[in-house]
Tab-separated table of C-alpha atoms in Angstrom:
chain	number	residue	atom	x	y	z
A	1	MET	CA	100.641	131.461	136.261
A	2	ALA	CA	101.349	130.083	132.814
A	3	GLU	CA	102.640	132.422	130.120
A	4	ILE	CA	101.390	131.876	126.580
A	5	ILE	CA	104.574	132.069	124.528
A	6	SER	CA	106.283	130.355	121.605
A	7	LEU	CA	107.845	126.942	122.096
A	8	ARG	CA	111.212	128.372	121.117
A	9	GLU	CA	111.025	130.949	123.898
A	10	ALA	CA	109.745	128.427	126.436
A	11	VAL	CA	112.622	126.008	125.814
A	12	GLU	CA	115.177	128.831	125.745
A	13	ARG	CA	113.984	130.286	129.060
A	14	PHE	CA	112.966	127.272	131.067
A	15	VAL	CA	115.155	124.318	129.994
A	16	HIS	CA	118.813	124.532	131.004
A	17	ASP	CA	121.800	122.323	130.263
A	18	GLY	CA	122.070	119.639	132.931
A	19	ASP	CA	118.365	119.702	133.828
A	20	LYS	CA	116.285	116.651	134.638
A	21	VAL	CA	113.588	116.739	131.944
A	22	ALA	CA	110.483	114.562	131.640
A	23	LEU	CA	108.620	114.404	128.315
A	24	GLU	CA	105.485	112.414	129.075
A	25	GLY	CA	102.512	111.218	127.060
A	26	PHE	CA	101.123	107.732	126.649
A	27	THR	CA	100.126	106.339	123.224
A	28	HIS	CA	98.932	109.785	122.159
A	29	LEU	CA	99.802	113.367	123.087
A	30	ILE	CA	103.538	112.614	122.981
A	31	PRO	CA	105.420	115.965	122.942
A	32	THR	CA	107.395	115.450	119.731
A	33	ALA	CA	107.628	119.135	118.817
A	34	ALA	CA	109.277	119.895	122.138
A	35	SER	CA	111.911	117.197	121.584
A	36	HIS	CA	112.744	118.805	118.229
A	37	GLU	CA	113.141	122.214	119.839
A	38	LEU	CA	115.511	120.824	122.476
A	39	ILE	CA	117.673	119.518	119.616
A	40	ARG	CA	117.496	122.794	117.652
A	41	GLN	CA	118.718	124.702	120.674
A	42	GLY	CA	121.491	122.206	121.386
A	43	LYS	CA	120.487	121.436	124.965
A	44	LYS	CA	122.955	119.032	126.542
A	45	ASP	CA	123.759	116.914	129.594
A	46	LEU	CA	120.073	116.295	130.213
A	47	THR	CA	118.743	113.578	132.485
A	48	LEU	CA	115.740	112.330	130.531
A	49	VAL	CA	112.832	110.722	132.370
A	50	ARG	CA	110.034	108.896	130.598
A	51	MET	CA	108.031	105.791	131.379
A	52	THR	CA	108.108	104.618	127.760
A	53	PRO	CA	111.004	106.128	125.798
A	54	ASP	CA	110.161	105.923	122.104
A	55	LEU	CA	111.052	108.067	119.115
A	56	VAL	CA	111.279	111.345	121.048
A	57	TYR	CA	114.088	109.991	123.215
A	58	ASP	CA	115.756	108.131	120.349
A	59	LEU	CA	116.048	111.558	118.725
A	60	LEU	CA	117.379	113.302	121.827
A	61	ILE	CA	119.865	110.553	122.650
A	62	GLY	CA	121.159	110.323	119.086
A	63	ALA	CA	121.477	114.109	118.892
A	64	GLY	CA	123.745	114.086	121.943
A	65	CYS	CA	121.366	115.890	124.304
A	66	ALA	CA	121.235	113.207	127.011
A	67	LYS	CA	123.698	112.031	129.625
A	68	ARG	CA	121.294	109.819	131.623
A	69	LEU	CA	118.018	107.998	130.970
A	70	VAL	CA	115.493	107.110	133.688
A	71	PHE	CA	112.859	104.805	132.229
A	72	SER	CA	110.702	101.705	132.548
A	73	TRP	CA	110.556	100.473	128.929
A	74	GLY	CA	112.092	101.555	125.649
A	75	GLY	CA	111.301	100.758	122.021
A	76	ASN	CA	109.752	101.813	118.733
A	77	PRO	CA	106.117	100.763	119.391
A	78	GLY	CA	105.017	97.996	117.063
A	79	VAL	CA	108.314	98.062	115.155
A	80	GLY	CA	111.317	97.143	117.271
A	81	SER	CA	114.367	98.598	118.988
A	82	LEU	CA	115.426	102.194	119.481
A	83	HIS	CA	118.702	102.060	117.583
A	84	ARG	CA	120.093	105.367	118.831
A	85	LEU	CA	119.412	104.297	122.420
A	86	ARG	CA	121.088	100.940	121.825
A	87	ASP	CA	124.088	102.527	120.128
A	88	ALA	CA	124.589	104.893	123.069
A	89	VAL	CA	124.342	102.109	125.663
A	90	GLU	CA	126.336	99.493	123.759
A	91	LYS	CA	128.930	101.614	121.930
A	92	ASP	CA	128.898	105.038	123.646
A	93	TRP	CA	127.773	106.877	120.492
A	94	PRO	CA	127.493	109.865	120.313
A	95	HIS	CA	128.694	109.520	123.920
A	96	ALA	CA	128.135	107.239	126.896
A	97	LEU	CA	124.608	107.119	128.318
A	98	GLU	CA	123.876	106.214	131.931
A	99	ILE	CA	120.670	104.245	132.407
A	100	GLU	CA	118.405	103.834	135.416
A	101	GLU	CA	115.714	101.217	134.798
A	102	HIS	CA	112.488	100.814	136.755
A	103	SER	CA	109.211	98.963	136.358
A	104	HIS	CA	106.112	100.774	135.105
A	105	ALA	CA	104.456	100.597	138.530
A	106	ASP	CA	107.601	101.871	140.209
A	107	LEU	CA	108.054	104.902	137.941
A	108	ALA	CA	104.355	105.783	137.978
A	109	ASN	CA	104.365	105.738	141.779
A	110	SER	CA	107.580	107.778	141.793
A	111	TYR	CA	105.808	110.531	139.833
A	112	VAL	CA	102.872	110.391	142.267
A	113	ALA	CA	105.274	110.754	145.189
A	114	GLY	CA	106.967	113.691	143.480
A	115	ALA	CA	103.621	115.379	142.837
A	116	SER	CA	102.717	114.804	146.503
A	117	GLY	CA	105.926	116.381	147.764
A	118	LEU	CA	107.127	113.092	149.243
A	119	PRO	CA	110.757	111.894	149.175
A	120	PHE	CA	109.991	108.353	148.034
A	121	ALA	CA	107.266	105.986	146.894
A	122	VAL	CA	106.285	102.701	148.519
A	123	LEU	CA	104.760	99.819	146.574
A	124	ARG	CA	104.282	96.079	146.540
A	125	ALA	CA	106.567	95.046	143.716
A	126	TYR	CA	109.741	93.348	142.579
A	127	ALA	CA	109.088	89.924	144.064
A	128	GLY	CA	111.080	87.609	141.804
A	129	SER	CA	112.469	90.511	139.767
A	130	ASP	CA	116.156	91.066	138.994
A	131	LEU	CA	115.775	94.841	138.587
A	132	PRO	CA	116.852	95.578	142.192
A	133	LYS	CA	120.146	93.822	141.384
A	134	VAL	CA	120.970	96.368	138.664
A	135	ASN	CA	119.318	99.459	140.174
A	136	PRO	CA	120.652	100.271	143.665
A	137	LEU	CA	117.965	102.939	144.073
A	138	ILE	CA	115.322	100.225	144.478
A	139	LYS	CA	115.361	99.488	148.203
A	140	THR	CA	113.066	97.942	150.815
A	141	VAL	CA	111.311	99.330	153.864
A	142	THR	CA	109.428	97.568	156.633
A	143	CYS	CA	105.910	98.738	157.406
A	144	PRO	CA	105.873	100.015	161.029
A	145	PHE	CA	102.304	98.763	161.443
A	146	THR	CA	102.282	95.299	159.883
A	147	GLY	CA	105.925	94.354	159.494
A	148	GLU	CA	105.424	93.801	155.755
A	149	VAL	CA	108.523	94.360	153.632
A	150	LEU	CA	107.801	96.721	150.712
A	151	ALA	CA	109.735	98.238	147.827
A	152	ALA	CA	110.791	101.872	148.105
A	153	VAL	CA	112.020	104.121	145.289
A	154	PRO	CA	112.977	107.824	145.158
A	155	SER	CA	110.321	110.242	143.993
A	156	VAL	CA	110.693	111.792	140.545
A	157	ARG	CA	110.848	115.586	140.691
A	158	PRO	CA	111.902	116.921	137.279
A	159	ASP	CA	113.360	120.362	136.793
A	160	VAL	CA	111.086	120.553	133.743
A	161	THR	CA	108.155	118.460	132.572
A	162	VAL	CA	106.921	118.847	129.000
A	163	ILE	CA	103.567	117.469	127.839
A	164	HIS	CA	101.238	117.914	124.870
A	165	ALA	CA	97.499	118.522	125.263
A	166	GLN	CA	94.463	119.266	123.176
A	167	LYS	CA	93.400	122.707	124.433
A	168	ALA	CA	94.357	125.677	126.553
A	169	ASP	CA	92.324	128.739	127.338
A	170	ARG	CA	93.714	132.264	127.203
A	171	LYS	CA	94.464	132.210	130.944
A	172	GLY	CA	96.722	129.186	130.513
A	173	ASN	CA	94.454	126.453	131.883
A	174	VAL	CA	94.965	123.188	129.954
A	175	LEU	CA	92.513	120.421	129.017
A	176	LEU	CA	93.495	116.811	128.215
A	177	TRP	CA	91.205	113.932	127.368
A	178	GLY	CA	91.424	110.419	125.984
A	179	ILE	CA	94.045	107.950	127.169
A	180	LEU	CA	96.203	109.550	129.841
A	181	GLY	CA	99.466	108.282	131.231
A	182	VAL	CA	101.222	110.174	134.011
A	183	GLN	CA	100.997	113.647	132.465
A	184	LYS	CA	99.133	115.144	135.410
A	185	GLU	CA	101.502	113.678	137.982
A	186	ALA	CA	104.596	114.578	135.960
A	187	ALA	CA	103.364	118.159	135.573
A	188	LEU	CA	102.634	118.582	139.277
A	189	ALA	CA	105.941	116.967	140.303
A	190	ALA	CA	108.060	119.401	138.276
A	191	LYS	CA	109.617	122.724	139.199
A	192	ARG	CA	108.604	124.047	135.775
A	193	CYS	CA	106.092	122.714	133.255
A	194	ILE	CA	105.775	123.486	129.538
A	195	VAL	CA	102.619	122.421	127.699
A	196	THR	CA	102.240	122.421	123.916
A	197	VAL	CA	98.638	122.433	122.707
A	198	GLU	CA	96.654	121.894	119.533
A	199	GLU	CA	94.609	125.069	119.990
A	200	ILE	CA	93.997	127.999	122.300
A	201	VAL	CA	90.332	128.785	122.910
A	202	ASP	CA	88.202	131.242	124.849
A	203	ASP	CA	86.484	128.522	126.895
A	204	LEU	CA	87.705	124.974	127.536
A	205	ASN	CA	84.150	123.582	127.836
A	206	ALA	CA	85.672	120.727	129.804
A	207	PRO	CA	83.476	117.614	129.910
A	208	MET	CA	82.851	115.751	133.131
A	209	ASN	CA	85.862	113.787	134.422
A	210	ALA	CA	88.260	115.422	131.964
A	211	CYS	CA	91.748	116.331	133.170
A	212	VAL	CA	92.242	120.072	133.602
A	213	LEU	CA	95.638	121.386	134.637
A	214	PRO	CA	95.259	124.831	136.236
A	215	THR	CA	97.328	127.746	135.028
A	216	TRP	CA	98.929	128.206	138.464
A	217	ALA	CA	100.531	124.750	138.165
A	218	LEU	CA	102.107	125.476	134.765
A	219	THR	CA	104.955	127.662	133.534
A	220	ALA	CA	104.326	128.082	129.809
A	221	VAL	CA	101.679	127.173	127.245
A	222	CYS	CA	102.716	127.024	123.591
A	223	HIS	CA	100.431	126.796	120.556
A	224	VAL	CA	101.890	124.006	118.400
A	225	PRO	CA	99.247	122.351	116.172
A	226	GLY	CA	100.225	118.797	115.290
A	227	GLY	CA	102.873	118.870	118.019
A	228	ALA	CA	102.368	115.210	118.954
A	229	HIS	CA	103.033	113.798	115.464
A	230	PRO	CA	103.737	110.963	114.697
A	231	SER	CA	101.704	109.946	117.742
A	232	TYR	CA	98.065	110.953	117.659
A	233	ALA	CA	96.048	113.599	119.458
A	234	HIS	CA	92.616	112.226	120.298
A	235	GLY	CA	89.978	114.296	118.536
A	236	TYR	CA	92.470	115.954	116.181
A	237	TYR	CA	94.503	113.482	114.100
A	238	GLU	CA	95.443	109.824	113.896
A	239	ARG	CA	98.692	108.022	114.589
A	240	ASP	CA	101.093	108.097	111.633
A	241	ASN	CA	102.053	104.422	111.571
A	242	ARG	CA	104.112	104.862	108.403
A	243	PHE	CA	106.434	107.266	110.197
A	244	TYR	CA	107.147	104.759	112.974
A	245	GLN	CA	107.975	102.150	110.340
A	246	ALA	CA	110.129	104.572	108.347
A	247	TRP	CA	112.039	105.563	111.484
A	248	ASP	CA	113.632	102.124	111.846
A	249	PRO	CA	115.973	102.336	108.821
A	250	ILE	CA	116.673	106.034	109.491
A	251	ALA	CA	117.786	105.365	113.062
A	252	ARG	CA	119.764	102.190	112.333
A	253	ASP	CA	122.657	104.009	110.655
A	254	ARG	CA	124.570	106.840	112.335
A	255	GLU	CA	125.190	108.805	109.135
A	256	THR	CA	121.604	108.421	107.916
A	257	PHE	CA	120.268	109.520	111.295
A	258	THR	CA	122.577	112.535	111.512
A	259	ALA	CA	121.724	113.612	107.965
A	260	TRP	CA	118.011	113.304	108.773
A	261	ILE	CA	118.084	115.473	111.888
A	262	ASP	CA	120.377	117.984	110.178
A	263	GLU	CA	117.850	118.348	107.353
A	264	TYR	CA	114.526	117.989	109.117
A	265	ILE	CA	115.169	119.352	112.623
A	266	ARG	CA	118.312	121.481	112.760
A	267	GLY	CA	117.568	122.609	109.201
A	268	THR	CA	114.044	123.856	109.945
A	269	GLU	CA	112.917	126.973	111.774
A	270	ASP	CA	110.248	125.332	113.923
A	271	PHE	CA	107.849	122.395	114.038
A	272	ALA	CA	105.547	123.921	111.445
A	273	ALA	CA	108.466	124.143	109.022
A	274	PHE	CA	109.379	120.545	109.853
A	275	GLN	CA	105.827	119.415	109.109
A	276	ALA	CA	105.817	121.246	105.762
A	277	LYS	CA	109.166	119.754	104.749
A	278	LEU	CA	108.147	116.243	105.811
A	279	SER	CA	104.838	116.516	103.976
A	280	SER	CA	106.584	117.682	100.805
A	281	GLN	CA	108.994	114.762	100.991
A	282	GLN	CA	106.199	112.240	101.590
A	283	HIS	CA	104.204	113.580	98.631
A	284	ALA	CA	107.283	113.364	96.393
A	285	GLU	CA	107.853	109.739	97.421
A	286	ALA	CA	104.186	108.883	96.768
A	287	LYS	CA	104.370	109.999	93.121
């Protein structure tokens, strides 16, 4: 059963150094606040899993939290490269980063296999692809019924999955709607799952075909309004495109990046304090 606790307590209790951690969310509902809290608490040696590493993993990699990245695409959406990711891979800064690259279909199916309690996923994929040449975990199996040769990849079973959602009720049931990625599968595949939410309500009033994660499948629910910023939360706020653009020059330079996280993340008490400081800075620049 999910406990309703602060994000600080959830990360302190349920994320340990050396864990395999998945922060999932597609286009919206990206768990930015949770990535900040991992940095504040100095979590290290993490294996980070995410289908589309973007700013949240650029932050974690640049802050020295990650030792390995399992992914299927990486970039600053609509802008360009993740400079902290590139610096870690190309120049070992702040330290060397191991990478394990998959296709989208592969990693999505790996989450499904993990959620199903299976050791690996099987899919039709990789014909003509060079990824199996650089990822020895992508193997082939022969169907015992048809003789067809298929791709096989290990299931993804995180120690901790972290997602952001719109609502939770007071029992810890969680409601998501809008564009979904693999949040449900990532949550069910994990040993522990932390969910940050925009609001906690008495009744979810879930519409037909919405995604409801039951309290018994979750570990902790944390009330963090705005916790997906700069991505959007459907029904609550829009994507902050200016932030994605502003991130590029911040992340390009090691000293600028380090100064930014020291001021805005390590130098703030929580995500609400970060939001207030960022808003104050943006208003000052607009004058």
